[in-house]
CSV table of N, CA and C in Angstrom, one decimal:
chain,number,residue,atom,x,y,z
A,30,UNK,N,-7.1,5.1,8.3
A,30,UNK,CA,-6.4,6.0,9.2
A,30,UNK,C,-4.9,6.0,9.0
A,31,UNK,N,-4.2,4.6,9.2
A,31,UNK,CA,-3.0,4.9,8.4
A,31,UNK,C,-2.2,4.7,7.2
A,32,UNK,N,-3.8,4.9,5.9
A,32,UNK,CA,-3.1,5.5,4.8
A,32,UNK,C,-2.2,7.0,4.7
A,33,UNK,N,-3.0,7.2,5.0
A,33,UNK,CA,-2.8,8.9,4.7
A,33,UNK,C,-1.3,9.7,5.3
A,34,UNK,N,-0.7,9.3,6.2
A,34,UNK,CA,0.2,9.4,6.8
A,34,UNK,C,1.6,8.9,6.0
A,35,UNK,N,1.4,7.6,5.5
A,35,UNK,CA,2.1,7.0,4.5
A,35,UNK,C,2.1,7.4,3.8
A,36,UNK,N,0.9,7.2,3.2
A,36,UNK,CA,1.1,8.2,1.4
A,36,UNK,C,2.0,9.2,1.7
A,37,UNK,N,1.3,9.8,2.4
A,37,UNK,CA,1.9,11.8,2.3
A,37,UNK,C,3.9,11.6,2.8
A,38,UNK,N,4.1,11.2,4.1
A,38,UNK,CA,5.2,11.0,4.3
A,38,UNK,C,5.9,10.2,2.7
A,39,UNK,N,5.7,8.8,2.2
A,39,UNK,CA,6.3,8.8,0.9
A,39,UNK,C,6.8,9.7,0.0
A,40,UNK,N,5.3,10.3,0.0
A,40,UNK,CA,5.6,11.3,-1.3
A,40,UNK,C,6.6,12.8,-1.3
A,41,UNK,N,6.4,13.4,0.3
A,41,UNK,CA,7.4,14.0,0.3
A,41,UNK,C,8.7,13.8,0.6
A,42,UNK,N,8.8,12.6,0.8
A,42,UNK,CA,10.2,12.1,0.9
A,42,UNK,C,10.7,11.8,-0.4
A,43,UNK,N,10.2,11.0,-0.7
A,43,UNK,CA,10.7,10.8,-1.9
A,43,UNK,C,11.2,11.8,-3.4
A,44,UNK,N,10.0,12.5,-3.3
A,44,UNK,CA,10.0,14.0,-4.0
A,44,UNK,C,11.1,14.3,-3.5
A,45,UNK,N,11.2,14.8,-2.4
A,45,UNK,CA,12.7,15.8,-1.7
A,45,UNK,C,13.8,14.9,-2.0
A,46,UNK,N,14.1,13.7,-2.5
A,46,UNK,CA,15.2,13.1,-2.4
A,46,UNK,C,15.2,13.2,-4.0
A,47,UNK,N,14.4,13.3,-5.3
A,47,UNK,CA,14.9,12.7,-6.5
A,47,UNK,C,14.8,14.0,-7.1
A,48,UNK,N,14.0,15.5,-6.6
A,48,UNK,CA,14.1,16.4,-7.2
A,48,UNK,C,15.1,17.1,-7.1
A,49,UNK,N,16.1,17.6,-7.9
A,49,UNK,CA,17.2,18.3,-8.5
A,49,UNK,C,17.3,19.9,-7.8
A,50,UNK,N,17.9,20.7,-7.5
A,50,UNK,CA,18.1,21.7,-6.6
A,50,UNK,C,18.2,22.9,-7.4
A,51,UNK,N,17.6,24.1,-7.2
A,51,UNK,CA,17.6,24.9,-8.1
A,51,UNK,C,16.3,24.8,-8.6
A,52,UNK,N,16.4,25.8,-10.0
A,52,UNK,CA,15.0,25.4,-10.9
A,52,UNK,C,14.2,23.6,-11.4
A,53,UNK,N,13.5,23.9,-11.3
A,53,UNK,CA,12.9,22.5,-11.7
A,53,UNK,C,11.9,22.6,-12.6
A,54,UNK,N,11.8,22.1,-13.6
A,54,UNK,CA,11.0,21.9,-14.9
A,54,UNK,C,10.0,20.8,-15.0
A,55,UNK,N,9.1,21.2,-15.5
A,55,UNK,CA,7.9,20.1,-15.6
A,55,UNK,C,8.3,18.8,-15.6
A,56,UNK,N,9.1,18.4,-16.5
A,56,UNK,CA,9.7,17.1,-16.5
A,56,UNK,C,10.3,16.6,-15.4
A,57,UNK,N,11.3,17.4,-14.7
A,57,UNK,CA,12.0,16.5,-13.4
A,57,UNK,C,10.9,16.9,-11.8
A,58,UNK,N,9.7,17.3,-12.4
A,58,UNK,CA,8.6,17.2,-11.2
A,58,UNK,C,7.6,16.3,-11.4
A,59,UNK,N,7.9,16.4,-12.9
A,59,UNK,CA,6.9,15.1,-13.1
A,59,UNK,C,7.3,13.8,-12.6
A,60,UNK,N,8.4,13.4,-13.3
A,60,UNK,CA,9.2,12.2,-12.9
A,60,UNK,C,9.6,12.0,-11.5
A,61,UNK,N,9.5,13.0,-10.9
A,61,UNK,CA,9.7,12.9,-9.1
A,61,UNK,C,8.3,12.1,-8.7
A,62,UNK,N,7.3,13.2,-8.7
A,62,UNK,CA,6.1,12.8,-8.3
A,62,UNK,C,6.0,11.4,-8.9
A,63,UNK,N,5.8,10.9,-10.1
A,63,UNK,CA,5.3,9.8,-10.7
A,63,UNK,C,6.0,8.5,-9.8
A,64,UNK,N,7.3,8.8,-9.2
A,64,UNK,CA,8.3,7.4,-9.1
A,64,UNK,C,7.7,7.7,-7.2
A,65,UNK,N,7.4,9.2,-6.4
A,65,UNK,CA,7.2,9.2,-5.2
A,65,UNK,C,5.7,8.6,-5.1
A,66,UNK,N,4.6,8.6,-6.4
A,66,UNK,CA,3.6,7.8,-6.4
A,66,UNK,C,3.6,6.5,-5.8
A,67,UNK,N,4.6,5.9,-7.2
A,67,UNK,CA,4.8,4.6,-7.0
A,67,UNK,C,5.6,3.7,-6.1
A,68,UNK,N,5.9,4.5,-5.1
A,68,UNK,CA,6.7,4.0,-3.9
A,68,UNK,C,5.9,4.5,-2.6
A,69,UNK,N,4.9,5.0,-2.9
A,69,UNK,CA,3.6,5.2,-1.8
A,69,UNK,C,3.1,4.1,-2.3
A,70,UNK,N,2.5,3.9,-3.1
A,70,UNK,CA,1.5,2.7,-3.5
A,70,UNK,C,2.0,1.4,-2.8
A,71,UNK,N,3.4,1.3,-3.3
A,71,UNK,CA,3.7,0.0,-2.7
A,71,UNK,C,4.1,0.0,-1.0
A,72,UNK,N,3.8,0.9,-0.6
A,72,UNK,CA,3.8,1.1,0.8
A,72,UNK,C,2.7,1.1,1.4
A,73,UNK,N,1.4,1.1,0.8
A,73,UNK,CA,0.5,1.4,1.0
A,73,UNK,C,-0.2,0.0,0.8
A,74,UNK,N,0.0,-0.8,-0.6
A,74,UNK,CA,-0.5,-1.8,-1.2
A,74,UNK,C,-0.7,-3.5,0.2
A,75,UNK,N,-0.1,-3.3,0.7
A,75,UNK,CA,-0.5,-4.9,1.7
A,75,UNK,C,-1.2,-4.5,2.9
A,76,UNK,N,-1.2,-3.3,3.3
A,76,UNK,CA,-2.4,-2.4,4.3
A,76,UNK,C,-3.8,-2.3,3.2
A,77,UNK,N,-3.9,-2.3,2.3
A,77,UNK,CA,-5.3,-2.4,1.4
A,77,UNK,C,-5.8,-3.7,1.1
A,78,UNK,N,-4.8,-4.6,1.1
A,78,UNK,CA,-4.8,-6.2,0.6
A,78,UNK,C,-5.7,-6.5,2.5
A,79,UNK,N,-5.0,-6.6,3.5
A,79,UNK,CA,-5.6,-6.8,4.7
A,79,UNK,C,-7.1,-6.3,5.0
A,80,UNK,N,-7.0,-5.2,4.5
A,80,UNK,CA,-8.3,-4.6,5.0
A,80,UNK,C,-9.5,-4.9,4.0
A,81,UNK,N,-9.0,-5.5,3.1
A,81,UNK,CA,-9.8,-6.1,1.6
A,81,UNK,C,-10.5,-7.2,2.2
A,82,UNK,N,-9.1,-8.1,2.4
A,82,UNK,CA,-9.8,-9.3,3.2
A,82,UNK,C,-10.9,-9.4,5.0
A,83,UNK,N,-10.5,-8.7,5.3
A,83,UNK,CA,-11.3,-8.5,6.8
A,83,UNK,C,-12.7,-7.8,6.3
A,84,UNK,N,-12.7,-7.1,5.6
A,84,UNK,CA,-14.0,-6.2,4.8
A,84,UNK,C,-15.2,-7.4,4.5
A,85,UNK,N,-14.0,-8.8,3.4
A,85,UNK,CA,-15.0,-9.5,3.0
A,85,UNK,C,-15.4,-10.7,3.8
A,86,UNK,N,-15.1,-10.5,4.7
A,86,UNK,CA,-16.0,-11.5,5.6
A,86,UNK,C,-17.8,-11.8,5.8
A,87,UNK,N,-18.1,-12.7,5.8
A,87,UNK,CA,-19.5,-12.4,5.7
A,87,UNK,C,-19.7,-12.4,7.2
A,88,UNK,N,-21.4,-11.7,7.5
A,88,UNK,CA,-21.5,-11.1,8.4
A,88,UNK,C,-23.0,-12.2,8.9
A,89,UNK,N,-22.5,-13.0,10.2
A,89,UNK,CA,-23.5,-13.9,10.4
A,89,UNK,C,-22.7,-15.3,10.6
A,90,UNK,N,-21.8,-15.7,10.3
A,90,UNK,CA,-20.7,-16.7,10.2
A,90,UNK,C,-19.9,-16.4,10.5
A,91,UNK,N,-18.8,-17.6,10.9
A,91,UNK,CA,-18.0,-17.3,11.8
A,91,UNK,C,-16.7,-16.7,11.3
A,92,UNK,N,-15.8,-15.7,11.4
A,92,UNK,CA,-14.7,-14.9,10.5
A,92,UNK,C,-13.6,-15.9,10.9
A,93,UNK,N,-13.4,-15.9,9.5
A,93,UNK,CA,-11.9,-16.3,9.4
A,93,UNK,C,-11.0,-16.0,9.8
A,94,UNK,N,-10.6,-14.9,10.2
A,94,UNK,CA,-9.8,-13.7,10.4
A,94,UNK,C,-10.0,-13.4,11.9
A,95,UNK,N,-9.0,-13.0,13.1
A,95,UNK,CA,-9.2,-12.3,14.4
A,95,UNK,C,-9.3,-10.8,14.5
A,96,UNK,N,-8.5,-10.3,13.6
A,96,UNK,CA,-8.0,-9.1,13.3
A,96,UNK,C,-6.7,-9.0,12.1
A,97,UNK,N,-6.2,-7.8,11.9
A,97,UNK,CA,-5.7,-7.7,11.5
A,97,UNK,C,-4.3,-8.5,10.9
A,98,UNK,N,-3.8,-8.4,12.1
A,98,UNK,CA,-2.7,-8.8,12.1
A,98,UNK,C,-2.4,-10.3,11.9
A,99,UNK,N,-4.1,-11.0,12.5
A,99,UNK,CA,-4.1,-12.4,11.8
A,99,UNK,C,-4.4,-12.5,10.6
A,100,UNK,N,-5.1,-11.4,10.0
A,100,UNK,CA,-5.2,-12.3,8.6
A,100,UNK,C,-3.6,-11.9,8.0
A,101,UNK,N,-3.1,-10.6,8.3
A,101,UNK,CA,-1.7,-10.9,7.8
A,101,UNK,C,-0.7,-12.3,8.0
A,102,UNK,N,-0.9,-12.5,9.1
A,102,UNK,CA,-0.1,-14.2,9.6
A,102,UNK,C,-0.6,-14.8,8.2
A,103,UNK,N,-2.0,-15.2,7.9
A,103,UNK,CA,-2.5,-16.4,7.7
A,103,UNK,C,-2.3,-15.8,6.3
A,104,UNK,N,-2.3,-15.0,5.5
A,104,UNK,CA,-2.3,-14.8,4.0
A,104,UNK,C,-0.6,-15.0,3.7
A,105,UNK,N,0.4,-14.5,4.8
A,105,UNK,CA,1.6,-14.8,4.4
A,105,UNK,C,2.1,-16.5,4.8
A,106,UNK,N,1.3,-17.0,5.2
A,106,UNK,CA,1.7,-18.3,5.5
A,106,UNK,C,0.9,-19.1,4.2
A,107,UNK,N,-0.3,-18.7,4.0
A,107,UNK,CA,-0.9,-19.8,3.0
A,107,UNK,C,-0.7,-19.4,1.7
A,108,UNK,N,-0.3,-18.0,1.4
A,108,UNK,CA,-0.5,-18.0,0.0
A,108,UNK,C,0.8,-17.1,-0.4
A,109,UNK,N,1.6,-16.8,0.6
A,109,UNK,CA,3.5,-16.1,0.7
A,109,UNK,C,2.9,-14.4,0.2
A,110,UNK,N,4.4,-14.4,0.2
A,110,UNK,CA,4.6,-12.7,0.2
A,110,UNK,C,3.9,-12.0,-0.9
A,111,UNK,N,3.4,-13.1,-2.2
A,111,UNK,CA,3.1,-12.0,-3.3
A,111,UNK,C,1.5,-11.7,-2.9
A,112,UNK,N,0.9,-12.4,-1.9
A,112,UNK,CA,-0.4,-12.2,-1.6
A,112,UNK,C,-0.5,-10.5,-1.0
A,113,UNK,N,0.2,-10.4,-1.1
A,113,UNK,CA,-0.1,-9.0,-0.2
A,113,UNK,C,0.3,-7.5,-1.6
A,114,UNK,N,0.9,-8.0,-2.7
A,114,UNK,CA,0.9,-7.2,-3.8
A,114,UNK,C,-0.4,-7.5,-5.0
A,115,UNK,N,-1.5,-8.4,-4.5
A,115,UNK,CA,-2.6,-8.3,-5.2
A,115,UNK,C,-3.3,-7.0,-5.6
A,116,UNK,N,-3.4,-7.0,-7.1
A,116,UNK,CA,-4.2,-5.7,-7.6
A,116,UNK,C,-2.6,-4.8,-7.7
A,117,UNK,N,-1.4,-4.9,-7.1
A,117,UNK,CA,-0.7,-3.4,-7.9
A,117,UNK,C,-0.5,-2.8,-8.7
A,118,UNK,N,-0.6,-4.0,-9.9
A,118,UNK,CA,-0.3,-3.2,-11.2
A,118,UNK,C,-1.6,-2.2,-11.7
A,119,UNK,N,-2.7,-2.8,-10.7
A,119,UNK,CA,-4.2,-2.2,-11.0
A,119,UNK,C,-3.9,-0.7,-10.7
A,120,UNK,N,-3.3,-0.4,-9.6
A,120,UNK,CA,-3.3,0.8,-8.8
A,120,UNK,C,-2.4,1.6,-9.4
A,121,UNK,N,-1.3,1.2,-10.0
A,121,UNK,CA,-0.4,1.7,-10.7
A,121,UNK,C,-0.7,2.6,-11.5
């Protein structure tokens, strides 16, 4: 629900800030889009990491997790900040 919002807001923000005014040529639309990609992804990337973990809970036992916002607590306390950029270079 709030991927999509993010992505999209990123990308047009970002696009509208790096693309050049006037004509624009394949190349400086390409290079806009590619860098407003990669700055959605990583806005996007620790909302995927959370929902990864809450997903894999098994069902029948007792969850690890309360919600969201706890497994965020508990992944930035046990395993720090890079826990939440798992998999980006994948998505890249």
């Amino acid at each position: 629900c709030v991927r999509f919002p993010i992505g999209v807001g990123a990308l047009f923000s970002v696009n509208e800030v790096l693309r050049p005014q006037g004509a624009v040529g394949w190349l400086e639309r390409g290079v806009a889009s590619g860098l407003a990609g990669a700055v959605s992804t990583s806005l996007i990337m620790p909302l995927d990491v959370v929902q990864s973990k809450l997903m894999s809970q098994r069902a029948g036992r007792p969850h690890q997790y309360k919600g969201a916002w706890d497994c965020a607590r508990q992944l930035l306390a046990e395993e720090g900040p890079r826990a939440f950029s798992a998999g980006y270079s994948v998505a890249l």
